[in-house]
Structure formats: structure tokens, C-alpha cells
Tab-separated table of C-alpha atoms and ligand atoms in Angstrom:
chain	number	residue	atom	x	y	z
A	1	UNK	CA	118.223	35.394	117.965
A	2	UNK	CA	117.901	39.245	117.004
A	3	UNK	CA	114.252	39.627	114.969
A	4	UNK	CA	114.772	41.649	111.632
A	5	UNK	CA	112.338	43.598	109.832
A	6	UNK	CA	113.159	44.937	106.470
A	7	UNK	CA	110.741	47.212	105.197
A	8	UNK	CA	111.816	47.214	101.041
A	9	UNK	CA	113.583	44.250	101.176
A	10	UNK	CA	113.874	43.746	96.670
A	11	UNK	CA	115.956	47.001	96.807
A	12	UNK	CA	119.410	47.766	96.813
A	13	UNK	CA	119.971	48.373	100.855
A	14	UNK	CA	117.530	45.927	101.378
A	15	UNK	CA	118.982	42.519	99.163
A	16	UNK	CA	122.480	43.742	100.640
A	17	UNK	CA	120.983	43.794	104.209
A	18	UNK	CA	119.438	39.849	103.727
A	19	UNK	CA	122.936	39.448	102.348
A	20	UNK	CA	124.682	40.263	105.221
A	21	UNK	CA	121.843	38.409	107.354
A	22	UNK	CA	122.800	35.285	105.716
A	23	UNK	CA	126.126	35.814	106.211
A	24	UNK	CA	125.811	35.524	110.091
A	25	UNK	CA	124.257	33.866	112.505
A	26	UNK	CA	121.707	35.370	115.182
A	27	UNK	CA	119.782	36.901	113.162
A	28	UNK	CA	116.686	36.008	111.708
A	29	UNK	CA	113.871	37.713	109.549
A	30	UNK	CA	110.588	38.387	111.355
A	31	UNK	CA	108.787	40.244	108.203
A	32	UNK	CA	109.846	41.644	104.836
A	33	UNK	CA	108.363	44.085	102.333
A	34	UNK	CA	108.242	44.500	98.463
A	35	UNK	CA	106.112	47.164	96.556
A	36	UNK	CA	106.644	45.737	92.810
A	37	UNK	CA	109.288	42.858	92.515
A	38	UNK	CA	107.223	40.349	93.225
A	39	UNK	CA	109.345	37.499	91.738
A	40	UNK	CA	112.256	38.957	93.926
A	41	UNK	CA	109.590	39.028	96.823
A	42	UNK	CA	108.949	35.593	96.659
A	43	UNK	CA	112.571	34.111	96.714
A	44	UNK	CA	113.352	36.152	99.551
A	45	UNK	CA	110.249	34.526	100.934
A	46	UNK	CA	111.046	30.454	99.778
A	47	UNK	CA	114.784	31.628	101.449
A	48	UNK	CA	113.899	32.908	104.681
A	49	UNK	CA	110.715	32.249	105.950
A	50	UNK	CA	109.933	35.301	107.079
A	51	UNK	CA	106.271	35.196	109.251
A	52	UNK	CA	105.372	38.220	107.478
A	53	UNK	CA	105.491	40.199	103.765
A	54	UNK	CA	104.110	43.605	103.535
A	55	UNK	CA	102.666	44.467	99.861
A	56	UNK	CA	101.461	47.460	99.889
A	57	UNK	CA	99.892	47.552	96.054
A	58	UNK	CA	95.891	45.520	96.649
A	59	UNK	CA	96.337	44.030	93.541
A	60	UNK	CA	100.010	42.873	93.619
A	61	UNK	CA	99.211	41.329	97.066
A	62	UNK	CA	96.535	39.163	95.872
A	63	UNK	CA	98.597	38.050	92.968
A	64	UNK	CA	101.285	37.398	95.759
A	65	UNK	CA	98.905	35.674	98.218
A	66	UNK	CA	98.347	33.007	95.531
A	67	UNK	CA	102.371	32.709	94.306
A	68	UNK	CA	103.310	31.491	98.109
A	69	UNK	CA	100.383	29.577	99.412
A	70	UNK	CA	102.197	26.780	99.504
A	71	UNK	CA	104.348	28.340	102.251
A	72	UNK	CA	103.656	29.779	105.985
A	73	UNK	CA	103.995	33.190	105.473
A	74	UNK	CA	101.468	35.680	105.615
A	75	UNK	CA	100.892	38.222	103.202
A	76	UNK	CA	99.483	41.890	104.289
A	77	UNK	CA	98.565	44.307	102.206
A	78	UNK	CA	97.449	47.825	102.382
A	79	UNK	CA	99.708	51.387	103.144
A	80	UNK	CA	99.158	50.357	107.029
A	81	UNK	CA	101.148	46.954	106.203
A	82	UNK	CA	103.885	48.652	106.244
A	83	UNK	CA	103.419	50.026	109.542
A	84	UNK	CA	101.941	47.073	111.061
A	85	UNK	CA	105.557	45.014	109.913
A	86	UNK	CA	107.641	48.254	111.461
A	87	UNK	CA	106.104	48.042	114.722
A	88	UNK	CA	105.792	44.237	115.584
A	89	UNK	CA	105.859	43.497	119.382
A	90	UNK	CA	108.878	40.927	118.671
A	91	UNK	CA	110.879	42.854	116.357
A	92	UNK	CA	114.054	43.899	117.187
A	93	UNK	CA	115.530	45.191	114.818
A	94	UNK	CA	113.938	47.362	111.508
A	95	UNK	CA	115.684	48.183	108.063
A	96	UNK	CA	114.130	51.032	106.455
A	97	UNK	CA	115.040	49.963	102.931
A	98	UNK	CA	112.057	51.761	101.658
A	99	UNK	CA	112.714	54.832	98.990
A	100	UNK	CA	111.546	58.396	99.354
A	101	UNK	CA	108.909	59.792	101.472
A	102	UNK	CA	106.829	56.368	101.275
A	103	UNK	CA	109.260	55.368	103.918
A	104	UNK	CA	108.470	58.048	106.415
A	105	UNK	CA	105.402	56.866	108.268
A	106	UNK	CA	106.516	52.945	108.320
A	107	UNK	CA	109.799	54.298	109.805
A	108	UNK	CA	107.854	56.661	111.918
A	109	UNK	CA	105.885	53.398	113.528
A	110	UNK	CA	109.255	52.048	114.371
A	111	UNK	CA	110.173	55.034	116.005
A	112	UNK	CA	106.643	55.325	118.031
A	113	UNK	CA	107.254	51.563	118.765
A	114	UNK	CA	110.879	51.989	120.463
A	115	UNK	CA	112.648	49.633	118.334
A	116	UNK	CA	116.426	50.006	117.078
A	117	UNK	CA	116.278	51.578	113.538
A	118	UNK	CA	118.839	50.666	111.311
A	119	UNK	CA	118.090	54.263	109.410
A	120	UNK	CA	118.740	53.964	105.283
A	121	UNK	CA	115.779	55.931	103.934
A	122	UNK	CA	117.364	59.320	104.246
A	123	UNK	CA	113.879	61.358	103.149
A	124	UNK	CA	112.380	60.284	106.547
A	125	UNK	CA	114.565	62.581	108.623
A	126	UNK	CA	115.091	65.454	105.977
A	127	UNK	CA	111.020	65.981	106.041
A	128	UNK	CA	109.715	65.095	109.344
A	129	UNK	CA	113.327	64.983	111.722
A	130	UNK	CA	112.055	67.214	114.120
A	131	UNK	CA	109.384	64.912	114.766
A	132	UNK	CA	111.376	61.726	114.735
A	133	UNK	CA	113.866	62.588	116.513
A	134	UNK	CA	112.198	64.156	119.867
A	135	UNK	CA	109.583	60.974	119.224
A	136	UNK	CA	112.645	58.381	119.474
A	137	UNK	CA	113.857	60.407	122.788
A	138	UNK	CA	110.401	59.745	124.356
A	139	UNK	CA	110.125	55.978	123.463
A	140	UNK	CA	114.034	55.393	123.714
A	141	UNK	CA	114.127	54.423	119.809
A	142	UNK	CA	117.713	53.786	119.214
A	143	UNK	CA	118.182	55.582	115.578
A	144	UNK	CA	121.616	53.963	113.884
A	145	UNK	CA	122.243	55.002	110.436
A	146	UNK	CA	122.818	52.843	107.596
A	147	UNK	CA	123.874	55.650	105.130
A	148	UNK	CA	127.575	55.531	104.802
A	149	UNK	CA	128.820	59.072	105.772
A	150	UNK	CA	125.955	59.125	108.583
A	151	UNK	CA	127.352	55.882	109.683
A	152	UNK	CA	130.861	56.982	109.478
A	153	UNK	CA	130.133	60.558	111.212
A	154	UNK	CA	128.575	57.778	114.218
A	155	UNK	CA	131.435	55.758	114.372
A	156	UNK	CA	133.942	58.984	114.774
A	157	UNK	CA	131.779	60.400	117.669
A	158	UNK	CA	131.532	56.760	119.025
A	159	UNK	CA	128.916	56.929	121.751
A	160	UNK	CA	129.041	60.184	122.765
A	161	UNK	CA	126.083	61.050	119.589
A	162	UNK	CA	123.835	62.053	122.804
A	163	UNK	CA	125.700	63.773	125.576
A	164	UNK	CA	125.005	67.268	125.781
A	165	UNK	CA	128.518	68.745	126.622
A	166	UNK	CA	129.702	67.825	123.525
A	167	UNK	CA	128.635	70.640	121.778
A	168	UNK	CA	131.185	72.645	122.596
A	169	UNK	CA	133.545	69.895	121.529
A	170	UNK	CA	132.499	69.155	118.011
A	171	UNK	CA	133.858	71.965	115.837
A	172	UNK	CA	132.151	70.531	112.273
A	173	UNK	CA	131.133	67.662	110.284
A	174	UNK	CA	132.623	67.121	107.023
A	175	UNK	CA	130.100	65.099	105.127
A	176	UNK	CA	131.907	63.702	101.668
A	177	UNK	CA	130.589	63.157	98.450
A	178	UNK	CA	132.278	61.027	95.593
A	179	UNK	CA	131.041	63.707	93.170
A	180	UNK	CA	128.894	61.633	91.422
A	181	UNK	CA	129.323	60.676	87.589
A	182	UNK	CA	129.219	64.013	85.860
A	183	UNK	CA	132.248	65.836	88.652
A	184	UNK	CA	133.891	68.277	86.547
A	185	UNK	CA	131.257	68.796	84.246
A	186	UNK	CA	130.376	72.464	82.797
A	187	UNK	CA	126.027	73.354	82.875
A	188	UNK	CA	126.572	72.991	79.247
A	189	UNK	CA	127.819	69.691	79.492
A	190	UNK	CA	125.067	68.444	81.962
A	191	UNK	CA	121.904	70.323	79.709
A	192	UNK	CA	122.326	66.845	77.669
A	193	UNK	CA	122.813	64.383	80.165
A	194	UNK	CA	120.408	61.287	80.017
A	195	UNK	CA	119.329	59.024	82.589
A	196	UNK	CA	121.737	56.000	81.113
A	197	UNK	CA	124.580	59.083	82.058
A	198	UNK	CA	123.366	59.277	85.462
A	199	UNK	CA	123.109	56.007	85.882
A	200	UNK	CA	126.393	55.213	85.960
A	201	UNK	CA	127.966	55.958	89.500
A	202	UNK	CA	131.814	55.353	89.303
A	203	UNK	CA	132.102	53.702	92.953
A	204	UNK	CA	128.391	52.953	94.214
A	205	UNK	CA	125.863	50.492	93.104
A	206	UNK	CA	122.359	51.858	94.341
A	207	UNK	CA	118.895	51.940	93.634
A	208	UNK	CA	117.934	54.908	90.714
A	209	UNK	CA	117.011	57.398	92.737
A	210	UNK	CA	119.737	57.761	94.555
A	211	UNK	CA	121.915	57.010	91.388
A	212	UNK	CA	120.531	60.146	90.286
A	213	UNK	CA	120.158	62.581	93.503
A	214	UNK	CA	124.363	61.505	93.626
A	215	UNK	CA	124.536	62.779	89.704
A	216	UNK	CA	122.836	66.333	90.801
A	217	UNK	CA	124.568	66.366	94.336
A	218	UNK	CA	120.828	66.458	95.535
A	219	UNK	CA	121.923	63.207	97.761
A	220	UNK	CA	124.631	65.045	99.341
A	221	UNK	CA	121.691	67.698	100.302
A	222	UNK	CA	119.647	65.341	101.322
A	223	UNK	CA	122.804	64.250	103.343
A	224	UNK	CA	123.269	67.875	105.121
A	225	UNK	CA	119.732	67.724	106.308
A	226	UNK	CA	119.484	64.363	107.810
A	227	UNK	CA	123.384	64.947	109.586
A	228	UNK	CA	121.764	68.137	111.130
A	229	UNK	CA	119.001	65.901	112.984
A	230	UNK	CA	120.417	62.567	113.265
A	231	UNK	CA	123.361	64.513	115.275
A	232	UNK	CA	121.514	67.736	116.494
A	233	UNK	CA	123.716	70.052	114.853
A	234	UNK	CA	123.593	73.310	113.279
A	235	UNK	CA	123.845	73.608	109.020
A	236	UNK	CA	127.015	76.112	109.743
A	237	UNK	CA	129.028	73.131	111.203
A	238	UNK	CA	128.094	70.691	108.386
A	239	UNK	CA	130.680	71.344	105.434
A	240	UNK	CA	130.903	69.048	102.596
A	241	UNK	CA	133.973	67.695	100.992
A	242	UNK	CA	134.160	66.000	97.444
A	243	UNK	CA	136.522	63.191	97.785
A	244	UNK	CA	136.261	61.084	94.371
A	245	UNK	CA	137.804	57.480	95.984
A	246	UNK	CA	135.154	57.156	98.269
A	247	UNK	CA	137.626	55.603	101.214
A	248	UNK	CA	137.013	58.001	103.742
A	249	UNK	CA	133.358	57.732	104.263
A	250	UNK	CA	132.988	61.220	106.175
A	251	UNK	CA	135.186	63.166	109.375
A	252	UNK	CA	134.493	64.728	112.396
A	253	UNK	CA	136.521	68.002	113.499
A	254	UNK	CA	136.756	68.286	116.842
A	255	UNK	CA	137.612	71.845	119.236
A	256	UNK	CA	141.382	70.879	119.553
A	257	UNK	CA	141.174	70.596	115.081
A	258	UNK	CA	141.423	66.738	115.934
A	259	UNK	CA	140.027	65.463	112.461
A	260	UNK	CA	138.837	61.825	113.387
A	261	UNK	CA	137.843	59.939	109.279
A	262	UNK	CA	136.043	56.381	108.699
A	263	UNK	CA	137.561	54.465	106.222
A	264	UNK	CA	137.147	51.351	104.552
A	265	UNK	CA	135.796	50.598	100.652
A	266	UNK	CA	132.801	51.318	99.319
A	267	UNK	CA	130.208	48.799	100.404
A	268	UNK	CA	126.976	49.168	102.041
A	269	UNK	CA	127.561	45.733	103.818
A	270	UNK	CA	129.602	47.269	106.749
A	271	UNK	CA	127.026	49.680	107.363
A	272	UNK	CA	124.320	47.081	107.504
A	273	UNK	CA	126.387	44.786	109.167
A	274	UNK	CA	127.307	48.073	112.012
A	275	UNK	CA	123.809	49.207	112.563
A	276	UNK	CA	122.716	45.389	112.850
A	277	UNK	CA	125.621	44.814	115.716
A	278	UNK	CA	125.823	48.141	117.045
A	279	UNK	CA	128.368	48.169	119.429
A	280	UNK	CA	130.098	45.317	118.716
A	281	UNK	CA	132.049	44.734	115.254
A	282	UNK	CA	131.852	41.509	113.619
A	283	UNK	CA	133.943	39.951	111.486
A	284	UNK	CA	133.453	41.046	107.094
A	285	UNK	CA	135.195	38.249	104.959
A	286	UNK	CA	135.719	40.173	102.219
A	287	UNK	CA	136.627	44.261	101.134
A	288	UNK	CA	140.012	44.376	103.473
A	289	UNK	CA	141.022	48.267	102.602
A	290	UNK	CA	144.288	48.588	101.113
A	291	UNK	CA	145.262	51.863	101.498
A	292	UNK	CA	149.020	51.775	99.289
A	293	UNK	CA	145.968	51.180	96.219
A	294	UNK	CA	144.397	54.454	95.764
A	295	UNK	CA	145.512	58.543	97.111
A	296	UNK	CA	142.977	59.989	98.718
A	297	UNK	CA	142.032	63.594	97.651
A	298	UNK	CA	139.571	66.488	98.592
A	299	UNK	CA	138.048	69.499	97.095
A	300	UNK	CA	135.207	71.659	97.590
A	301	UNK	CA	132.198	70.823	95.677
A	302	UNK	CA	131.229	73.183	92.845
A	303	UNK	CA	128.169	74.624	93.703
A	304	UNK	CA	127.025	76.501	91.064
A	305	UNK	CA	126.760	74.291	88.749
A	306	UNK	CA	125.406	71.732	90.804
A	307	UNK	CA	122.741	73.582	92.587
A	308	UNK	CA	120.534	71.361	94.247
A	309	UNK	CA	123.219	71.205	97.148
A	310	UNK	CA	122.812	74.974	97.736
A	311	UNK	CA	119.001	74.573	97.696
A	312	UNK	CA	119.256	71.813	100.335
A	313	UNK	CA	120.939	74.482	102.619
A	314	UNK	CA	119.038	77.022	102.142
A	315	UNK	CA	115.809	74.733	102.318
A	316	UNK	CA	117.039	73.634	105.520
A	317	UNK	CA	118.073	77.348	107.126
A	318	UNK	CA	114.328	78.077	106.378
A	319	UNK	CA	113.042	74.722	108.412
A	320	UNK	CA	109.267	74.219	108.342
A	321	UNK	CA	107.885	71.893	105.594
A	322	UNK	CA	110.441	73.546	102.852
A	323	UNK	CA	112.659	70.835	103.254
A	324	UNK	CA	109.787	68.383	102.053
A	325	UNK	CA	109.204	70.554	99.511
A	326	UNK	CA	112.431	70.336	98.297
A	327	UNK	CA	112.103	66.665	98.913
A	328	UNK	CA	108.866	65.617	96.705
A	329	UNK	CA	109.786	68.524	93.741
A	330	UNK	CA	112.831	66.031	93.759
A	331	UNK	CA	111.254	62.930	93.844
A	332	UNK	CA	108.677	64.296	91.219
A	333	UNK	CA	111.565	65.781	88.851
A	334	UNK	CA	113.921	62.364	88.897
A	335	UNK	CA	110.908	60.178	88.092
A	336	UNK	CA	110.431	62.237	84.889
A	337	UNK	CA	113.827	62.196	84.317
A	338	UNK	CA	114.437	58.685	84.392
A	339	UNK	CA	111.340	58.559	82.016
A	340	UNK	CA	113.175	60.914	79.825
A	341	UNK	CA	110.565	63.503	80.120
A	342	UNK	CA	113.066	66.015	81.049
A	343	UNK	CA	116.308	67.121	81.008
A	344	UNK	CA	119.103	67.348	84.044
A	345	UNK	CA	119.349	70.673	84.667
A	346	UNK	CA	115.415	70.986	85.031
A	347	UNK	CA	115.348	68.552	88.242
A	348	UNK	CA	116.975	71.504	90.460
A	349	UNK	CA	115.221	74.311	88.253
A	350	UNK	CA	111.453	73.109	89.188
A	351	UNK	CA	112.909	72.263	92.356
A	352	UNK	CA	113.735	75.832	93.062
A	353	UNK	CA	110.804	76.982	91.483
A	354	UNK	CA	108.745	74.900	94.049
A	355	UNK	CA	110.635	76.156	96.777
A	356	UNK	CA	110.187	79.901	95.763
A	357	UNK	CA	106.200	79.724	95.157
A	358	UNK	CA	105.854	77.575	98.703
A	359	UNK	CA	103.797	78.687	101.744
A	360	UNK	CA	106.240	77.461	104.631
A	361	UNK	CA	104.095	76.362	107.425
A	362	UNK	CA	106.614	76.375	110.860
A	363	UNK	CA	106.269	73.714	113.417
A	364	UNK	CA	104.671	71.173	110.975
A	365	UNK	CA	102.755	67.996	112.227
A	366	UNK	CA	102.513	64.795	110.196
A	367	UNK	CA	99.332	66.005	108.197
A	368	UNK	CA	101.347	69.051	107.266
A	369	UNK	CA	104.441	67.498	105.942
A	370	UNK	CA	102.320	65.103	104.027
A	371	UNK	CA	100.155	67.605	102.396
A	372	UNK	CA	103.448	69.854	101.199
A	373	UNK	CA	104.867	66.765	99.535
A	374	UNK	CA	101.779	66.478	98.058
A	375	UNK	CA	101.340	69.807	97.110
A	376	UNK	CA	105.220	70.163	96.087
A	377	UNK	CA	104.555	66.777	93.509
A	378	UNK	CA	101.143	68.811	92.269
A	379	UNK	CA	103.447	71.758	91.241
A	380	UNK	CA	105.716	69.468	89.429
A	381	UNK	CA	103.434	68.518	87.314
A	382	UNK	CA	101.778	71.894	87.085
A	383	UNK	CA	104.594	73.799	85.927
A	384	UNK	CA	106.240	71.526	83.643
A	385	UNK	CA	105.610	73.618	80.514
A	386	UNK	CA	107.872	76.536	82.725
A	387	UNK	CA	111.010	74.671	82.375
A	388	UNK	CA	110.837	73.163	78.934
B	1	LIG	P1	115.781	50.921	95.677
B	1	LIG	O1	115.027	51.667	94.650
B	1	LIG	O2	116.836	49.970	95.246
B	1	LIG	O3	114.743	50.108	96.598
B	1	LIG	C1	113.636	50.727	97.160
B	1	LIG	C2	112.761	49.752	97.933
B	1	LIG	O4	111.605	50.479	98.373
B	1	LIG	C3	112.249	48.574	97.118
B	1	LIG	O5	112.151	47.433	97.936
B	1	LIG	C4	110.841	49.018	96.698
B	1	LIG	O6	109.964	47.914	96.527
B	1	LIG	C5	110.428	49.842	97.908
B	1	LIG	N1	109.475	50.899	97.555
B	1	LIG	C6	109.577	51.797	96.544
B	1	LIG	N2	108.507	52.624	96.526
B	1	LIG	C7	107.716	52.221	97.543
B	1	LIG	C8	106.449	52.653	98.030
B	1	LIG	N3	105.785	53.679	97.454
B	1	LIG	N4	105.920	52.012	99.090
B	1	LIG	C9	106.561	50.981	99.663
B	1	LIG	N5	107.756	50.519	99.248
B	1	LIG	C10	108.326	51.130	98.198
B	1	LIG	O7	116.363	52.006	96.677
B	1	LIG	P2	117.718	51.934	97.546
B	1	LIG	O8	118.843	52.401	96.723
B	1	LIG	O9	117.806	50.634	98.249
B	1	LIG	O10	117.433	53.097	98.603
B	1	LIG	C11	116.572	52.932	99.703
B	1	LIG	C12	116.769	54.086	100.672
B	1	LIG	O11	118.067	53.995	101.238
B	1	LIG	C13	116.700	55.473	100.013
B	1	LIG	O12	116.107	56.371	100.907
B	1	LIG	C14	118.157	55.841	99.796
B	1	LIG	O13	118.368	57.234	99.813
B	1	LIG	C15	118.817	55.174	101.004
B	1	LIG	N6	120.232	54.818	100.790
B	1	LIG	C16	120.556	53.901	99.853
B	1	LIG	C17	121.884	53.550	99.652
B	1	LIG	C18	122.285	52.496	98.657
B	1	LIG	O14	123.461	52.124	98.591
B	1	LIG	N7	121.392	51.975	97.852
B	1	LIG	C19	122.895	54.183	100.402
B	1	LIG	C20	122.521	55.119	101.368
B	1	LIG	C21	121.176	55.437	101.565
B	2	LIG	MG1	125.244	58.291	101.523
């Protein structure tokens, strides 16, 4: 039996990852964690028995503790829950379901404690990858994403992700992006955009944030950033592609302009399903590809109007903590967005102006990274009367 954590279990990666779980056998769930769905929290808990459930919130926890007593499982609570759950001795296995930079040290713990990572929370490596990555070498961490393309780019190098003459092999990555609800749409057309708009991806059902960050092409940016680390690569040989069926789920171009694709429709269960099983394939009952169904198509994305995947670029050519600034102004701007405290266009305006009026520090430890997404949310908040 393979142990599973699954660090934000009521979210959308992490329902679809107990899903897939209870789909198959040898697996079972060590320790779960929830930061406001507590009624969600607590079937997952009457359904699998997990030993564990991390609640971060004091108060929700208590209220929590007294929901299961009835049951075995034992409730933590506390930011360093989350950590404790990521780095249990018996764990095998951790899902890093968690949204946004909360998920970074949590995932970090798993990395420190050499466990196989099934990598979803994307912020993780776009802030700190430097330091994840050369802290999985040391403790043999085995980092497998979860995120589609990621996991597709994976699959087309197969195994060879680590071995050091392939450099010269790989010619680029071509990351794509379904284009998000508002494709084709002129800045004029996006100044009015609401968060119902946004909300409304054409071929992915996700959690809001990431709803949103697809509507701006923000995600995609994101995207760039954590492809550079997860696969050591340079920003020049990470191209994006807009390809509005979401089959092919990214490419790899190789020296001899061998273009290797994975396919298959859009669902996050075979990505779960890969990272849990990694490298053996199991069987997936349902969401056969039929490939007479749809043609496939590619473009170049528009980057003018959607800016925040040029500021992703350029936030990661710089290096140093501008990435996280890029990161929290993001996760700042979106949350006022969603509560309808500003408009579309202004999530990659403050962005930029965040970005512009930062301090890069090089080389940044933990405490660093932390205090520019701090400091990056701060001057969200700040500067709010700039952009309105
Ligand atoms: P979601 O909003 O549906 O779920 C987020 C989870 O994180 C919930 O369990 C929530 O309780 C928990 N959480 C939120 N804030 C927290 C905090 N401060 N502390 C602790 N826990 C907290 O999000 P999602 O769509 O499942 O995305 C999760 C991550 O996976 C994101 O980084 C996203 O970019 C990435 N991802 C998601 C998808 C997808 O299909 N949903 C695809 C690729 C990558
Ligand atoms: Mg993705």
C-alpha cells in the first residue's frame, strides 16, 4: 500500500486526486488538509480514514475537532500542520493541492523530507525553484508534476528529465495554452470583464484562481517559470503555443526538429493518476481520446493584449525574488477581482507596477522570498487608488 498525503484535499486537484484514489487500489490516505470547507473536510474524513487532517485556521480546527470526535482521526492545527502532514516518516507519496504561495513551505517540507511530490501548486517553484530544486537533488526528492503541460513536457522527455547530455538534445519546449475564455478579445473588450466572465473556462474545471490567471494568460506565465526549473532550462527555449482544443497537452522539440506532443482530453485525472504511478500506466475507465472529433490548431498567443505573459518572462530573465513579486501582486490583484473590487485589465497593471518599484534581492533564501510576497501584497493594497 502506497501512503498518500494531500495537502488541500476540498479543492479542485485535490477532490479529483481522492477521486482517482478511490478508483484504485494500493493506495491509501495517510493525512489530508482543508483550510475552509470544513463540511467537505469532514466527508473526506467519514470516507477515508485518513490518520491525520491538517487545519490550518485555530478556530476552524477546534470547530473541526468537535465535528469528527466520533472518529479516529486526528486533527492538527496551526501553519506548521501543514508541514508536519508533508513530511510524515510513512508517507509516500504528497499532493500539493494547496493554492498560491501558502503551498510553498508545506511542499518545501516534502522536498527536505525526500518524498515523491506529485507537484500541482505551480507558485511553489515559480518563487522559491532554485531552492527546491537543488534541495530535492540533495535529499533525492522525486518532483513529478501534476500540472498538465508540465506533466505532458515529462512524459515526452520520458526519463531522461535528469541526464545532463541532453541539453544539447532538447531544442525547445512548447508549453500550450487553451487561451482561456476571453481568446480573441480586444483591451477594450476585456476593460469590462467580470469575474462571472472569467469564470467560465471553455475546457477546464479548476479552482478560481487559476480560472482567472488562465483568463489573463498569467497561468501560462506562471507555466514558463515553473517549466524553466522543473526541467532546468533556459526561458529562450520555452515558447508558448495557444492551441484552443486542449488535446495536445504540451511538445517537446528535439535537435533533429523531432516534435514529440502528449495527448489525451482534458482531465486532471491522468495527471494525478501519472504522478501517483510514475512509471507505470494504469488503466483510466473513462475519457478514451477520439481524435476524428475535434482539429487540432495552433497560434501564437497575443501578447499585448494579454500582458501578464510578457511580465512572467521578463520577471523570470531578471531571477531573484521578482518572480514572487510578480507572484503575490497576482495573488493580491485576482482576490480583488473576484471581489469585484477591480477591473481585468488592472490585475497585470498593479502587477507591473509592483514589479517596476521592486528592490530585487539575487540569491534569495526562504526569509527573502517570503518577505517580497509580503511586501509585493502590501503594495497591492497601497497603490490601489493608482489604477482606478
Ligand atoms: P482550489 O482553490 O480549488 O483549492 C485550493 C486548496 O488549497 C483548497 O483545499 C484550500 O482549502 C487550500 N488552501 C487555500 N488557501 C490555503 C491556505 N492559505 N493555507 C492552506 N491551504 C489553503 O485550487 P486548485 O484549482 O485545486 O489549485 C491548486 C493548485 O494546483 C494551484 O497552485 C493551481 O495553480 C494548481 N493547478 C490546478 C489545476 C486544476 O485543474 N485545478 C491544474 C493545474 C495546476
Ligand atoms: Mg496547466
Amino acid at each position: 500500500m502506497k501512503k498518500v498525503v494531500i495537502l488541500g484535499s476540498t479543492g479542485s486537484i485535490g477532490t479529483q486526486s481522492l477521486e482517482v484514489i478511490s478508483e484504485k487500489s494500493g493506495f491509501l490516505v495517510l493525512a489530508i488538509s482543508g483550510n475552509s470547507n470544513i463540511e467537505l473536510l469532514e466527508k473526506q474524513v467519514r470516507e477515508f480514514n485518513p490518520k491525520f487532517v491538517a487545519v490550518p485556521n485555530e478556530e476552524k480546527a477546534k470547530e473541526f475537532k468537535i465535528k469528527i470526535k466520533d472518529t479516529e482521526t486526528q486533527v492538527l492545527s496551526g501553519k506548521e500542520s501543514l508541514e508536519y502532514i508533508a513530511s510524515l516518516p510513512d508517507a509516500d507519496i504528497v499532493i500539493t493541492g494547496i493554492v498560491g504561495i501558502a503551498g510553498l513551505l508545506p511542499t518545501l517540507a516534502a522536498v527536505k523530507a525526500g518524498k515523491r511530490i506529485g507537484l500541482a501548486n505551480k507558485e511553489t517553484l515559480v518563487t522559491a525553484g532554485d531552492i527546491v530544486m537543488s534541495t530535492a537533488q540533495k535529499t533525492g526528492a522525486e518532483i513529478i508534476p501534476v500540472d498538465s503541460e508540465h506533466s505532458a513536457i515529462f512524459q515526452c522527455m520520458a526519463a531522461r528529465v535528469n541526464d545532463k547530455d541532453y541539453d544539447s538534445e532538447l531544442k525547445r519546449i512548447l508549453l500550450t495554452a487553451s487561451g482561456g475564455p476571453f481568446f480573441g478579445k480586444t483591451k477594450d473588450e476585456l476593460r469590462n470583464m467580470k469575474a462571472a466572465d472569467a469564470l467560465r473556462h471553455p475546457n477546464w474545471s479548476m479552482g478560481a484562481k487559476i480560472t482567472v490567471d488562465s483568463a489573463t494568460l498569467m497561468n501560462k506565465g506562471l507555466e514558463v517559470l515553473e517549466a524553466k526549473h522543473l526541467f532546468s532550462v533556459p526561458l529562450s527555449k520555452v515558447d508558448v503555443l495557444v492551441h484552443r482544443q486542449s488535446i495536445v497537452h504540451s511538445m517537446v522539440e528535439f535537435a533533429d526538429n523531432a516534435v514529440i506532443a502528449q495527448m489525451g482530453v482534458p482531465d486532471m485525472k491522468l495527471p494525478i493518476q501519472y504522478a501517483l504511478t510514475y512509471p507505470e500506466r494504469l488503466s483510466m475507465c473513462d475519457n478514451a481520446l477520439d481524435l476524428t472529433k475535434t482539429p487540432l490548431t495552433f497560434e501564437y498567443a497575443d501578447t499585448d493584449t494579454f500582458r501578464c505573459l510578457s511580465l512572467a518572462y521578463a520577471a523570470g530573465e531578471t531571477g531573484g525574488t521578482l518572480p514572487t513579486v510578480l507572484n503575490g501582486a497576482n495573488e493580491a490583484a485576482v482576490a480583488l477581482f473576484l471581489e469585484g473590487k477591480i477591473g481585468f485589465l488592472d490585475i497585470g497593471n498593479i502587477v507591473e507596477m509592483a514589479m517596476d518599484d521592486h528592490k530585487v534581492i539575487k540569491n534569495p533564501q526562504i526569509q527573502d522570498i517570503l518577505s517580497a510576497d509580503l511586501w509585493a501584497r502590501e503594495y497591492v493594497m497601497a497603490n490601489l487608488h493608482k489604477i482606478q
